[in-house]
mmCIF file of C-alpha atoms and ligand atoms in Angstrom:
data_model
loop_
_atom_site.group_PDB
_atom_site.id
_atom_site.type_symbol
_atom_site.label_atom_id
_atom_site.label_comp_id
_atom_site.label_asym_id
_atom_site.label_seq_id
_atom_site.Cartn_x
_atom_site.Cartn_y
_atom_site.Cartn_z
ATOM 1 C CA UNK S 1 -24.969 4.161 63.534
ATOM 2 C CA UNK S 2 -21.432 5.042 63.744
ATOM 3 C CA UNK S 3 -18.993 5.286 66.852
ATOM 4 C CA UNK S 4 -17.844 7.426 69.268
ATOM 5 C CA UNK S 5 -15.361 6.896 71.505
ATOM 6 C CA UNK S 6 -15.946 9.532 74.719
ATOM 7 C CA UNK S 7 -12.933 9.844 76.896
ATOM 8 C CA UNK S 8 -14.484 12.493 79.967
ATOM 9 C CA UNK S 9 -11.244 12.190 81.254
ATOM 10 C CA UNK S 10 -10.677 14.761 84.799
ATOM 11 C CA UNK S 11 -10.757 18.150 86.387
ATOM 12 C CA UNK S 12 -13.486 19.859 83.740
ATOM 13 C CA UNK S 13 -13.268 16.914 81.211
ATOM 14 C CA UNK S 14 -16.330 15.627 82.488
ATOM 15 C CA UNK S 15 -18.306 18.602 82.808
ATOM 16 C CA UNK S 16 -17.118 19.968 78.760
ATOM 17 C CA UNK S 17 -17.585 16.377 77.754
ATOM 18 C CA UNK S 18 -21.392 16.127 78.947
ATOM 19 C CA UNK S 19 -22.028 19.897 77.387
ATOM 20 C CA UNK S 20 -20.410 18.650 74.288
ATOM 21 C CA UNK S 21 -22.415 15.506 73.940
ATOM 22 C CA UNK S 22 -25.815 17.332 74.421
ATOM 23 C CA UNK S 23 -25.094 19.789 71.754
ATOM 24 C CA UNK S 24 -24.307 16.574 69.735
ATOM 25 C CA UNK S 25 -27.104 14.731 70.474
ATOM 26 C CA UNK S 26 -29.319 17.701 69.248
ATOM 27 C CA UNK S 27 -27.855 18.510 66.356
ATOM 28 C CA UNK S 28 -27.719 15.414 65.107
ATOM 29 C CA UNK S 29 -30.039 12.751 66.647
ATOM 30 C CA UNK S 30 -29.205 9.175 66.331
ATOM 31 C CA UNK S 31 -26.041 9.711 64.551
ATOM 32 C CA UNK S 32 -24.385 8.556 66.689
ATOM 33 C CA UNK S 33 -23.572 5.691 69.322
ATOM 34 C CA UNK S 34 -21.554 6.701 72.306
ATOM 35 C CA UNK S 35 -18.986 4.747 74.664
ATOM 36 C CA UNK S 36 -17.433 6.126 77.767
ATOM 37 C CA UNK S 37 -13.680 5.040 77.933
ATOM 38 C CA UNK S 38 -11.558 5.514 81.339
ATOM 39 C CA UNK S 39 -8.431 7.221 80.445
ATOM 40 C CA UNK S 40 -6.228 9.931 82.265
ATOM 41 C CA UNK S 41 -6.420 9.973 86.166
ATOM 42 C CA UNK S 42 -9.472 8.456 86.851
ATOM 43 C CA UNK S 43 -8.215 5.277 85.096
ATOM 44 C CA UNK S 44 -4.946 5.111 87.221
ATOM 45 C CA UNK S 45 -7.409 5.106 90.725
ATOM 46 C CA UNK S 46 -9.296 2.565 88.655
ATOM 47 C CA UNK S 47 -7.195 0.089 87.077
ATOM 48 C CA UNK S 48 -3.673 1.500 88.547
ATOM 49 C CA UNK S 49 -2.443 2.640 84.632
ATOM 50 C CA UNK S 50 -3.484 5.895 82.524
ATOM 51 C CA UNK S 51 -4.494 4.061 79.432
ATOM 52 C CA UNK S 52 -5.708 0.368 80.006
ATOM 53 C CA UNK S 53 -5.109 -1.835 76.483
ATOM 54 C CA UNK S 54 -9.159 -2.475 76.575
ATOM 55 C CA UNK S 55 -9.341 1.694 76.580
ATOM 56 C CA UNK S 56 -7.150 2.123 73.535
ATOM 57 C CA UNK S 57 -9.072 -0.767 71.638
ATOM 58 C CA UNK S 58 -12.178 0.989 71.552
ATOM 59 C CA UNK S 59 -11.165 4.326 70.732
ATOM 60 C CA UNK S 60 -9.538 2.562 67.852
ATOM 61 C CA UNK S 61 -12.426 0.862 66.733
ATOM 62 C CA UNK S 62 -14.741 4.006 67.173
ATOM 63 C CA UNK S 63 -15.321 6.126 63.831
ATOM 64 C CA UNK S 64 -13.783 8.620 66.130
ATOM 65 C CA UNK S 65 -13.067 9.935 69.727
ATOM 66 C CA UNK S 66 -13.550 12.782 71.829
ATOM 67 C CA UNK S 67 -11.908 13.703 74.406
ATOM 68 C CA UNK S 68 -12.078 16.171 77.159
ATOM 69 C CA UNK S 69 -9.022 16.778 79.274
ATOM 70 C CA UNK S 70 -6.541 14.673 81.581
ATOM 71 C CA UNK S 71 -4.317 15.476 84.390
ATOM 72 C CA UNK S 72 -4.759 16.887 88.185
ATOM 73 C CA UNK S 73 -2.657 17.564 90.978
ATOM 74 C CA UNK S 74 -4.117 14.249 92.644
ATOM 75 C CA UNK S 75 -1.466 12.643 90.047
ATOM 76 C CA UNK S 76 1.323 14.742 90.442
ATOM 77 C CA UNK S 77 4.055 12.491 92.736
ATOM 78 C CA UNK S 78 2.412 8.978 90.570
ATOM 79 C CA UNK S 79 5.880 7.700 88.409
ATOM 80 C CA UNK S 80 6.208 9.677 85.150
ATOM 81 C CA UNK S 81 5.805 6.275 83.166
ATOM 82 C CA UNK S 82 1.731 6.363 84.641
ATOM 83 C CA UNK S 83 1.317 9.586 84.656
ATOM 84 C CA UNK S 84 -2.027 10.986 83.257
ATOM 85 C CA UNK S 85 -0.581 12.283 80.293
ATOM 86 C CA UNK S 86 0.865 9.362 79.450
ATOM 87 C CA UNK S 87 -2.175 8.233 78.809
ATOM 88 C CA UNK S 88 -2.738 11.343 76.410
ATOM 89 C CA UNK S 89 0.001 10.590 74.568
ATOM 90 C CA UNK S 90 -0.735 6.849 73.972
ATOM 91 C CA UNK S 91 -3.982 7.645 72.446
ATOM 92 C CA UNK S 92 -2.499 10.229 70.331
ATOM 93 C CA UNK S 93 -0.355 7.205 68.877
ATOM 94 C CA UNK S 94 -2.245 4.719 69.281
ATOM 95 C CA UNK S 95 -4.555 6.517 66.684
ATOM 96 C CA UNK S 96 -2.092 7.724 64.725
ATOM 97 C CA UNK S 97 -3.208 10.996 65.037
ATOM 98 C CA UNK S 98 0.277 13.123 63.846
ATOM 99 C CA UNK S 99 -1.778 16.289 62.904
ATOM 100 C CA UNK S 100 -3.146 18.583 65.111
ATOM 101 C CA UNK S 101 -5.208 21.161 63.750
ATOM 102 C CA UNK S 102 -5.240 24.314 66.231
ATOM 103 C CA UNK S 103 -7.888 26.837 65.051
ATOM 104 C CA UNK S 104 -7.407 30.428 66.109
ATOM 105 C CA UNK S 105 -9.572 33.006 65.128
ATOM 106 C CA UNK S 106 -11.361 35.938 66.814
ATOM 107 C CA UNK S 107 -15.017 36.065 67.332
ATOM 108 C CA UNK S 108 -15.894 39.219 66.650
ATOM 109 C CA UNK S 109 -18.542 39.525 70.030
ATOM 110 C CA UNK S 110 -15.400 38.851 71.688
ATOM 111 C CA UNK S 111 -13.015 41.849 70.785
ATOM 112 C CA UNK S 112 -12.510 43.186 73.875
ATOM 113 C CA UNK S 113 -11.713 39.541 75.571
ATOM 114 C CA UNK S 114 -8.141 40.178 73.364
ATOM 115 C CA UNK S 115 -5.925 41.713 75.482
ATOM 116 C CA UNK S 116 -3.387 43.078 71.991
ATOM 117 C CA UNK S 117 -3.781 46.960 71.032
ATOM 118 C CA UNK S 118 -6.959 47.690 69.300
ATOM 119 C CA UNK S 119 -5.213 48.461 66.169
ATOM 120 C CA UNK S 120 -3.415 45.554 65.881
ATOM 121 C CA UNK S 121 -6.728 43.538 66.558
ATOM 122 C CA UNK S 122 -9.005 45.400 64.664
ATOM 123 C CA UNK S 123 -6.678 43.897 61.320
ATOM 124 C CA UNK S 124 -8.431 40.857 61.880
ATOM 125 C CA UNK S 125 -7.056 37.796 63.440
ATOM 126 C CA UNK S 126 -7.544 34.051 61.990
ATOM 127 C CA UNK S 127 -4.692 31.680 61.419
ATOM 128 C CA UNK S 128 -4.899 28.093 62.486
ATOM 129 C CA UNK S 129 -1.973 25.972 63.885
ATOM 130 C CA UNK S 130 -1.050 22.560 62.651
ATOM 131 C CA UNK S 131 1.055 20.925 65.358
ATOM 132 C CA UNK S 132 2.529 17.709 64.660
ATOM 133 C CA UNK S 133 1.292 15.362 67.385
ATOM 134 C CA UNK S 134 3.086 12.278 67.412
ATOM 135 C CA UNK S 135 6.613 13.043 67.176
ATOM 136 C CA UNK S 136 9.536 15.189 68.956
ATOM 137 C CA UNK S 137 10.306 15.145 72.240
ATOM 138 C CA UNK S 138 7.273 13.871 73.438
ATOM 139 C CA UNK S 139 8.206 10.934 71.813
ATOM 140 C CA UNK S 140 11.472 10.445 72.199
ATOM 141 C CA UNK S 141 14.024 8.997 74.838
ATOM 142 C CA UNK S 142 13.323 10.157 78.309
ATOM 143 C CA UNK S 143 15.481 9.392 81.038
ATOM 144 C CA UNK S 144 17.170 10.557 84.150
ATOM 145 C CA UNK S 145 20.591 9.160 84.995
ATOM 146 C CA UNK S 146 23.676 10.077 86.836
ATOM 147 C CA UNK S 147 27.088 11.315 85.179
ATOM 148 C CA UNK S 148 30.190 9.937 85.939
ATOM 149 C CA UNK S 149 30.785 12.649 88.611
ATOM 150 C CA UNK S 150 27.866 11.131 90.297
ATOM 151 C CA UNK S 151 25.480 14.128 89.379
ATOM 152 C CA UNK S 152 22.136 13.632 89.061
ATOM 153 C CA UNK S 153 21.601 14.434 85.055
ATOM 154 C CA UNK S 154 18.628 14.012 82.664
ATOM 155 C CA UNK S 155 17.650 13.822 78.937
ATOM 156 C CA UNK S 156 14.838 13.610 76.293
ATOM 157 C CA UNK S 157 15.375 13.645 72.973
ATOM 158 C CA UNK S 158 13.777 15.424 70.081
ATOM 159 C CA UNK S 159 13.854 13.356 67.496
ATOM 160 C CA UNK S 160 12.250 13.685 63.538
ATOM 161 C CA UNK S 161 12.340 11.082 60.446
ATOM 162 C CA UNK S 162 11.887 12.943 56.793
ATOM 163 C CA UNK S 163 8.456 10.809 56.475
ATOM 164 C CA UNK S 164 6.998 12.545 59.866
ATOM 165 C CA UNK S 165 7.748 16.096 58.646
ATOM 166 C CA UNK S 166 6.577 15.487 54.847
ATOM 167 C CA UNK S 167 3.231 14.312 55.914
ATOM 168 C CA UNK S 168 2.254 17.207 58.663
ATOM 169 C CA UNK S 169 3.686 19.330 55.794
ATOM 170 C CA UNK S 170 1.613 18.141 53.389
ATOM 171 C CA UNK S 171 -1.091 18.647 55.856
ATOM 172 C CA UNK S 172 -0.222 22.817 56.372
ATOM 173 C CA UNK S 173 0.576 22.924 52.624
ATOM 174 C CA UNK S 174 -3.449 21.258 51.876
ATOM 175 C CA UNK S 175 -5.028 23.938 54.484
ATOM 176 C CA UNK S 176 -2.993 27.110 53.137
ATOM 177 C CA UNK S 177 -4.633 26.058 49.381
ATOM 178 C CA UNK S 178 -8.289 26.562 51.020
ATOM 179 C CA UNK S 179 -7.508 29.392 52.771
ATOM 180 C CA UNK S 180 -4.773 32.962 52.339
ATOM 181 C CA UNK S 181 -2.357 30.519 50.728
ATOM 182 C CA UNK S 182 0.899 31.576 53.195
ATOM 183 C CA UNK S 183 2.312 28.413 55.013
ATOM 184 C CA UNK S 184 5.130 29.796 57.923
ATOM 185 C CA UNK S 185 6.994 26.782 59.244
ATOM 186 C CA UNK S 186 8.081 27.364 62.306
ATOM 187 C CA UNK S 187 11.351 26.072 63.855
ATOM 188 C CA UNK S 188 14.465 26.256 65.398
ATOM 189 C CA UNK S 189 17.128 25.626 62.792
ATOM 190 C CA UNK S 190 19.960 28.191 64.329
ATOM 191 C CA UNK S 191 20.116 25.708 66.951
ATOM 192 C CA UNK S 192 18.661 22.391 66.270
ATOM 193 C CA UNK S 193 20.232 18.913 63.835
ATOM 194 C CA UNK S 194 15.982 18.409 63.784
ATOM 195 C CA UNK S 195 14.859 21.425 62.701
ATOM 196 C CA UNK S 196 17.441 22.080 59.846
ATOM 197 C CA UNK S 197 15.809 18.237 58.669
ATOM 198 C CA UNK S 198 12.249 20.251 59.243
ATOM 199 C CA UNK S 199 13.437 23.453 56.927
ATOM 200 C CA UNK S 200 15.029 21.223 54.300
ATOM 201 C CA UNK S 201 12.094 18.654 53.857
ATOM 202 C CA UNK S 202 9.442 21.413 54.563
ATOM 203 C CA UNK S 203 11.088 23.644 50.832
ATOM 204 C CA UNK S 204 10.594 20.347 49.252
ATOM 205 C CA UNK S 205 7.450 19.525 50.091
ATOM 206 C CA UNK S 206 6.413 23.298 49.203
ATOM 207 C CA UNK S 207 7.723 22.465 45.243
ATOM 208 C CA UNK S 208 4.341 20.608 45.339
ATOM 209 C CA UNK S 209 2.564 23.693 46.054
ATOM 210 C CA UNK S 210 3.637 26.527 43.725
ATOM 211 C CA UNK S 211 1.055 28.684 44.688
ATOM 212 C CA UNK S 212 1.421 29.022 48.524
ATOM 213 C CA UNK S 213 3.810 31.778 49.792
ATOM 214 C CA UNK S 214 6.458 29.816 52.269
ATOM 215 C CA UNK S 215 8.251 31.748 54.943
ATOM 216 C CA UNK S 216 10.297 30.020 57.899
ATOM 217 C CA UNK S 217 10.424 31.344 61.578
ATOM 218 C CA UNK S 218 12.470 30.864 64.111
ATOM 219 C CA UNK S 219 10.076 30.004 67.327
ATOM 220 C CA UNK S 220 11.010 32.412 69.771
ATOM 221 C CA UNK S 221 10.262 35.273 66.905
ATOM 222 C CA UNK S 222 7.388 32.958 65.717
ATOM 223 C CA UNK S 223 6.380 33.711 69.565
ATOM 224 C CA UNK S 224 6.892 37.506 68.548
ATOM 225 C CA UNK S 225 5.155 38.137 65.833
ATOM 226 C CA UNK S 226 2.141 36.421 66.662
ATOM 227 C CA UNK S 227 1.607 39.488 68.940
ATOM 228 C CA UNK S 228 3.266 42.029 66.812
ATOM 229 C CA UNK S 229 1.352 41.191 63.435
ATOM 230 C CA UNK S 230 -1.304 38.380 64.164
ATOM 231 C CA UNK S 231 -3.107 39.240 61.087
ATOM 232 C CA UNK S 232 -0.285 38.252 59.038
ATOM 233 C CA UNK S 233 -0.202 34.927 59.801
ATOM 234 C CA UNK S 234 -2.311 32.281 57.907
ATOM 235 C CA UNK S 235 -1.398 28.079 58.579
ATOM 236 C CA UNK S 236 1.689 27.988 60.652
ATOM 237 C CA UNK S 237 2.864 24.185 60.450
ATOM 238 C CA UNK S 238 5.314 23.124 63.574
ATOM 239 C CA UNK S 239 6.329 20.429 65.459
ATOM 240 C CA UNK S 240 5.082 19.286 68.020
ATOM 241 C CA UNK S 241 6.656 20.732 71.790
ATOM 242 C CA UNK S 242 6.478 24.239 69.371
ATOM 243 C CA UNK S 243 2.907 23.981 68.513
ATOM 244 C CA UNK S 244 1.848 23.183 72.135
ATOM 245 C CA UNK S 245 3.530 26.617 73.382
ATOM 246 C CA UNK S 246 2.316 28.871 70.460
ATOM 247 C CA UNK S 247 -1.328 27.248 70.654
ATOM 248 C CA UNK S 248 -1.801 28.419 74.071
ATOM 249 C CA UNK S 249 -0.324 31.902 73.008
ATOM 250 C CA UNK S 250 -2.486 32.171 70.201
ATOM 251 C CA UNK S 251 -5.618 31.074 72.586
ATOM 252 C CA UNK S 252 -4.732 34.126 74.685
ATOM 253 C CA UNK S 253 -4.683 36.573 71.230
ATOM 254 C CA UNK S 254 -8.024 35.286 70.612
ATOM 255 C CA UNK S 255 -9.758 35.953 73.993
ATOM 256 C CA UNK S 256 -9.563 32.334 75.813
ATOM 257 C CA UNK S 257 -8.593 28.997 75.444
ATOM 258 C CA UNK S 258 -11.409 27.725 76.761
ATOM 259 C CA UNK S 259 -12.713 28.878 72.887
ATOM 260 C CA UNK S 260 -10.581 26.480 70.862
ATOM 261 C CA UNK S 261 -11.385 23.336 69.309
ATOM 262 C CA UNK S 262 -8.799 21.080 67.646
ATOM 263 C CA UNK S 263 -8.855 18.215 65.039
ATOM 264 C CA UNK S 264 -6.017 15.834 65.786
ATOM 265 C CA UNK S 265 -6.258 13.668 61.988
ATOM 266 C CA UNK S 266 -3.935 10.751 60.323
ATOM 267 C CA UNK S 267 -4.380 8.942 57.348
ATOM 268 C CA UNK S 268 -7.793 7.917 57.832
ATOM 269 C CA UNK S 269 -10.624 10.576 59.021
ATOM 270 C CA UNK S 270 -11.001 8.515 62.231
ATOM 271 C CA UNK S 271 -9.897 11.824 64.335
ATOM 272 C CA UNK S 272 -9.238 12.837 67.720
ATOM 273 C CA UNK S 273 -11.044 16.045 68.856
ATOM 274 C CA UNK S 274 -10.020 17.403 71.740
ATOM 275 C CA UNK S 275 -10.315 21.298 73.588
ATOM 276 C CA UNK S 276 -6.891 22.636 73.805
ATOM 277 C CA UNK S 277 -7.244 23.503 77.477
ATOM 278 C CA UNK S 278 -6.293 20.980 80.341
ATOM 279 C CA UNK S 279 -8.367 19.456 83.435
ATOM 280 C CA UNK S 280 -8.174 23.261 85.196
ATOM 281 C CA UNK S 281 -8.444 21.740 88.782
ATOM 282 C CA UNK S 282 -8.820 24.912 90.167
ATOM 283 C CA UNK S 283 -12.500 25.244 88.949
ATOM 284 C CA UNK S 284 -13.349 21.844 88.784
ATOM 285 C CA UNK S 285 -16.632 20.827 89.709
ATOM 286 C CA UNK S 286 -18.218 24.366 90.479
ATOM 287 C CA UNK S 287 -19.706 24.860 86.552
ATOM 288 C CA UNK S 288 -17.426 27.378 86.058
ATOM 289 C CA UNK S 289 -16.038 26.108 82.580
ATOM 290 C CA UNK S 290 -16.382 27.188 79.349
ATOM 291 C CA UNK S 291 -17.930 24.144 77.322
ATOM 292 C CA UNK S 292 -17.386 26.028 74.033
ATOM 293 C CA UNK S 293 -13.898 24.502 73.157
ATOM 294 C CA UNK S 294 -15.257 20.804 73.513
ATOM 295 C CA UNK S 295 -18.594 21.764 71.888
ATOM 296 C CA UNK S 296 -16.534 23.213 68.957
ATOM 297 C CA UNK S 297 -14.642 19.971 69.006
ATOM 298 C CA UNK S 298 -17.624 18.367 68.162
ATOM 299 C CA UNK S 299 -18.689 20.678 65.431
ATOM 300 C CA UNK S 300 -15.302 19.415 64.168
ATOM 301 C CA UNK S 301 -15.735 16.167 64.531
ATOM 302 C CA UNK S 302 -19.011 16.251 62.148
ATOM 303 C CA UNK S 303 -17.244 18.258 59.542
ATOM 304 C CA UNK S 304 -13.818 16.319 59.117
ATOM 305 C CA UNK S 305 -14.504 12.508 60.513
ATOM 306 C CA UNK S 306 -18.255 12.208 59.111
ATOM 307 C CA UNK S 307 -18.683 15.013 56.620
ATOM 308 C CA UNK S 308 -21.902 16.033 58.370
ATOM 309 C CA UNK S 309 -21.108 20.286 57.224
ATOM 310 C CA UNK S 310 -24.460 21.258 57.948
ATOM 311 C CA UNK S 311 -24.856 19.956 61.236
ATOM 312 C CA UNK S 312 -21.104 21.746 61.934
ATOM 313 C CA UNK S 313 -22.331 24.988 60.533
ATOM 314 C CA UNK S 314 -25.468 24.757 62.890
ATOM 315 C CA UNK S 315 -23.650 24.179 66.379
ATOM 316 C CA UNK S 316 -20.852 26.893 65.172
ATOM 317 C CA UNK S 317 -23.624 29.422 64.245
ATOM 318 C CA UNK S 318 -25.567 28.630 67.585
ATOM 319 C CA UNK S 319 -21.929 29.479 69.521
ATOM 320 C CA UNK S 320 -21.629 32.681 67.403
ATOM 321 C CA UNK S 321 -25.349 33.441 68.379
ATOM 322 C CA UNK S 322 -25.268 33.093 72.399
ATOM 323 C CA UNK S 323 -21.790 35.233 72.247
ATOM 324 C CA UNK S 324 -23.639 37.420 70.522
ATOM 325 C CA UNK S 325 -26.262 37.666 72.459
ATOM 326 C CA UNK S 326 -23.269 38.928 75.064
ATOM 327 C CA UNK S 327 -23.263 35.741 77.710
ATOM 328 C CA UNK S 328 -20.059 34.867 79.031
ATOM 329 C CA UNK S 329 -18.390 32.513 81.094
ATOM 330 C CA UNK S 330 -15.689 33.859 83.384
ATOM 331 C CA UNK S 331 -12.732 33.295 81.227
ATOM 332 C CA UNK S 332 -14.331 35.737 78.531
ATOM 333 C CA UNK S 333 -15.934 37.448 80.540
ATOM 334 C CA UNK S 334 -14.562 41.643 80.732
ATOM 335 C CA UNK S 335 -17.527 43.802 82.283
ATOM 336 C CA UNK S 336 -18.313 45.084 78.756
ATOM 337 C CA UNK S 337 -21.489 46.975 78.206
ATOM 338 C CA UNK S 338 -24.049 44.449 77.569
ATOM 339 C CA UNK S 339 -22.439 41.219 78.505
ATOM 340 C CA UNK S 340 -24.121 39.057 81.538
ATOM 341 C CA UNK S 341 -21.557 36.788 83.420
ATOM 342 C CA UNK S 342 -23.274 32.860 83.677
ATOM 343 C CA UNK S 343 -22.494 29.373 84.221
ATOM 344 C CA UNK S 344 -20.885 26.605 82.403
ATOM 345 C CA UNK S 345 -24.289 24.931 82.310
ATOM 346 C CA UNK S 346 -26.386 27.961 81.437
ATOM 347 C CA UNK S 347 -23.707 28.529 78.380
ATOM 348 C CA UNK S 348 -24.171 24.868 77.228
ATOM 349 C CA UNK S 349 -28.401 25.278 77.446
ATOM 350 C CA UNK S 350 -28.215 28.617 75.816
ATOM 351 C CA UNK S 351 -26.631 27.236 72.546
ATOM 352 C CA UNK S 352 -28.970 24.223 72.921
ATOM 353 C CA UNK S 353 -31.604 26.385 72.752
ATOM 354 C CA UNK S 354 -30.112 28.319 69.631
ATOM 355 C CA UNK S 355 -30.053 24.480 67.879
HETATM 356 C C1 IPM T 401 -2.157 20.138 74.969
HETATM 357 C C2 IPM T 401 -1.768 19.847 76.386
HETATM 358 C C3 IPM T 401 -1.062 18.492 76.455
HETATM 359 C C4 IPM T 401 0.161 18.565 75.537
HETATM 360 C C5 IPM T 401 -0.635 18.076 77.870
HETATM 361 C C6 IPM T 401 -1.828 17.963 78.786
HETATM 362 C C7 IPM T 401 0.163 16.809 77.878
HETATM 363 O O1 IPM T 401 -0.969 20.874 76.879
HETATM 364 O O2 IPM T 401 -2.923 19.338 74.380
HETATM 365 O O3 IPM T 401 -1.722 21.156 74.435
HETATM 366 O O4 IPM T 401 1.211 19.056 75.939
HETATM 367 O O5 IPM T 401 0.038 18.123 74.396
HETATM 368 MG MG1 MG T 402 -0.794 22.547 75.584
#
């Protein structure tokens, strides 16, 4: 039996996490062994840090980990250095997780959910996003100090070897061959030492991929273009503080972001899945979320950690099917004609009952 590391995490984690294991648990019974790990919030009112060492250890022992979101105003004033997201970002590197694969594609029952010109929609939109996850600023040297003037001052530093940008190139380069074959590297080279590394290392890395069409954007027209000509765009491969702004665009060109899964991957196929929405305090605890993101997340985690493809297929299909069918939960929900607004829990046993 292999694995699975659950992290429910706070806010709606638990409530997508239960959904998501469900769906699992029916489309593929016995597959799979599950542990609950404490990580995010919950773990600093439990054990007074985001990501206790015992935590990390069995999500990287697992075959692979799921995770649903972390992070809540309850947390906000706690020092940065426990802060929930801390937490986040240690198991991120603690798994070695540096690519973050960002799906974004419209479902066609949910064409009216995207807010761009129907025109522009209508050309079709499905491009996926591969963030690199363990490097940049997240990752570099935070601090807060005071100048010499006695001015309270602060810095973090974005910071990229050649080895971290040829692999998550590699990575967009690998996805463009099985799909339109355009990579766009997205980056900030005008202004940034880093990004003119990224450029130069990305046009090498592309000489080991004659047949996929390179073109390099500058992020704030990256952020653009995504709205001006969507259809156009294919893998876009950026780092990582990039990819987390243009991810939560691109959720918002596809309808929602509570519809998007992602695959965070490293050398091995022991992956991270996680949705790419947060804890939402706001509605937590009144069944109000979407479960689709972490259910997709699953679906991933069958395809690209165990190579289970039909058992994917069968929870995406069931997804397509109950959006179909025209139920919504409120963030996709738009008063069109034959669409019925319903829980998170009535979504979650509608697409078990599609399985
Ligand atoms: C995401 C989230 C996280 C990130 C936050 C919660 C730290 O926004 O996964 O996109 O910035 O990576
Ligand atoms: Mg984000």
């Amino acid at each position: 039996m292999k694995k699975v590391a659950v992290i429910p995490g706070d806010g709606i984690g638990p409530e997508v996490i239960g959904a998501a294991l469900e769906v699992l648990k029916k489309a593929a019974p016995g597959a799979f062994e599950f542990q609950s790990v404490a990580m995010g919030g919950n773990a600093i009112d439990k054990y007074g840090e985001p990501l206790p060492a015992e935590s990390l250890k069995t999500c990287q022992e697992a075959d692979a980990t799921l995770l649903g979101a972390v992070g809540g105003p309850k947390w906000d004033n706690v020092p940065p250095e426990i802060r929930p997201e801390r937490g986040l970002l240690g198991v991120r590197k603690g798994l070695k997780v540096f690519a973050n694969i960002r799906p974004a594609k419209i479902f066609a029952p949910l064409a009216s959910a995207c807010p761009l010109r129907k025109d522009i929609a209508d050309k079709g939109i499905d491009f996926v996003i591969i963030r690199e996850l363990t490097g940049g600023i997240y990752f570099g040297k935070h601090e807060a100090f005071t100048t010499p003037d006695g001015e309270k001052a602060a810095r973090d530093v974005m910071e990229y070897t050649e080895h971290e940008i040829r692999r998550i190139a590699h990575v967009g380069f690998k996805a463009a061959m099985g799909r339109r074959k355009i990579v766009t590297s997205v980056d900030k080279a005008n202004i940034l030492t880093s990004s003119r590394l990224w450029r130069e290392v990305v046009e090498d890395v592309a000489k080991e991929y004659p047949e996929v069409k390179l073109n390099h954007l500058y992020v704030d027209n990256a952020s653009m273009q995504l709205i001006r000509v969507p259809s156009e765009f294919d893998v876009i491969v950026t780092e990582n503080t990039f990819g987390d702004i243009l991810s939560d665009e691109a959720s918002q060109i596809v309808g929602s972001i509570g519809m998007i899964p992602s695959a965070s991957l490293g050398d091995n196929n022991r992956g991270l899945y996680e949705p790419i929405h947060g804890s939402a305090p706001d509605i937590a605890g009144q069944d109000k979320a979407n479960p689709i993101g972490t259910i997709l997340c699953g679906a991933m985690m069958l395809r690209y950690s165990f190579g289970m493809n039909s058992e994917a297929d069968r929870i995406e299909r069931a997804v397509d099917e109950v959006l179909n069918d025209g139920l919504r939960t409120g963030d996709i929900f738009t008063g069109s004609e034959g669409t019925k607004l319903i829980t998170g829990s009535q979504m979650k046993d509608a697409i078990l009952a599609k399985l």
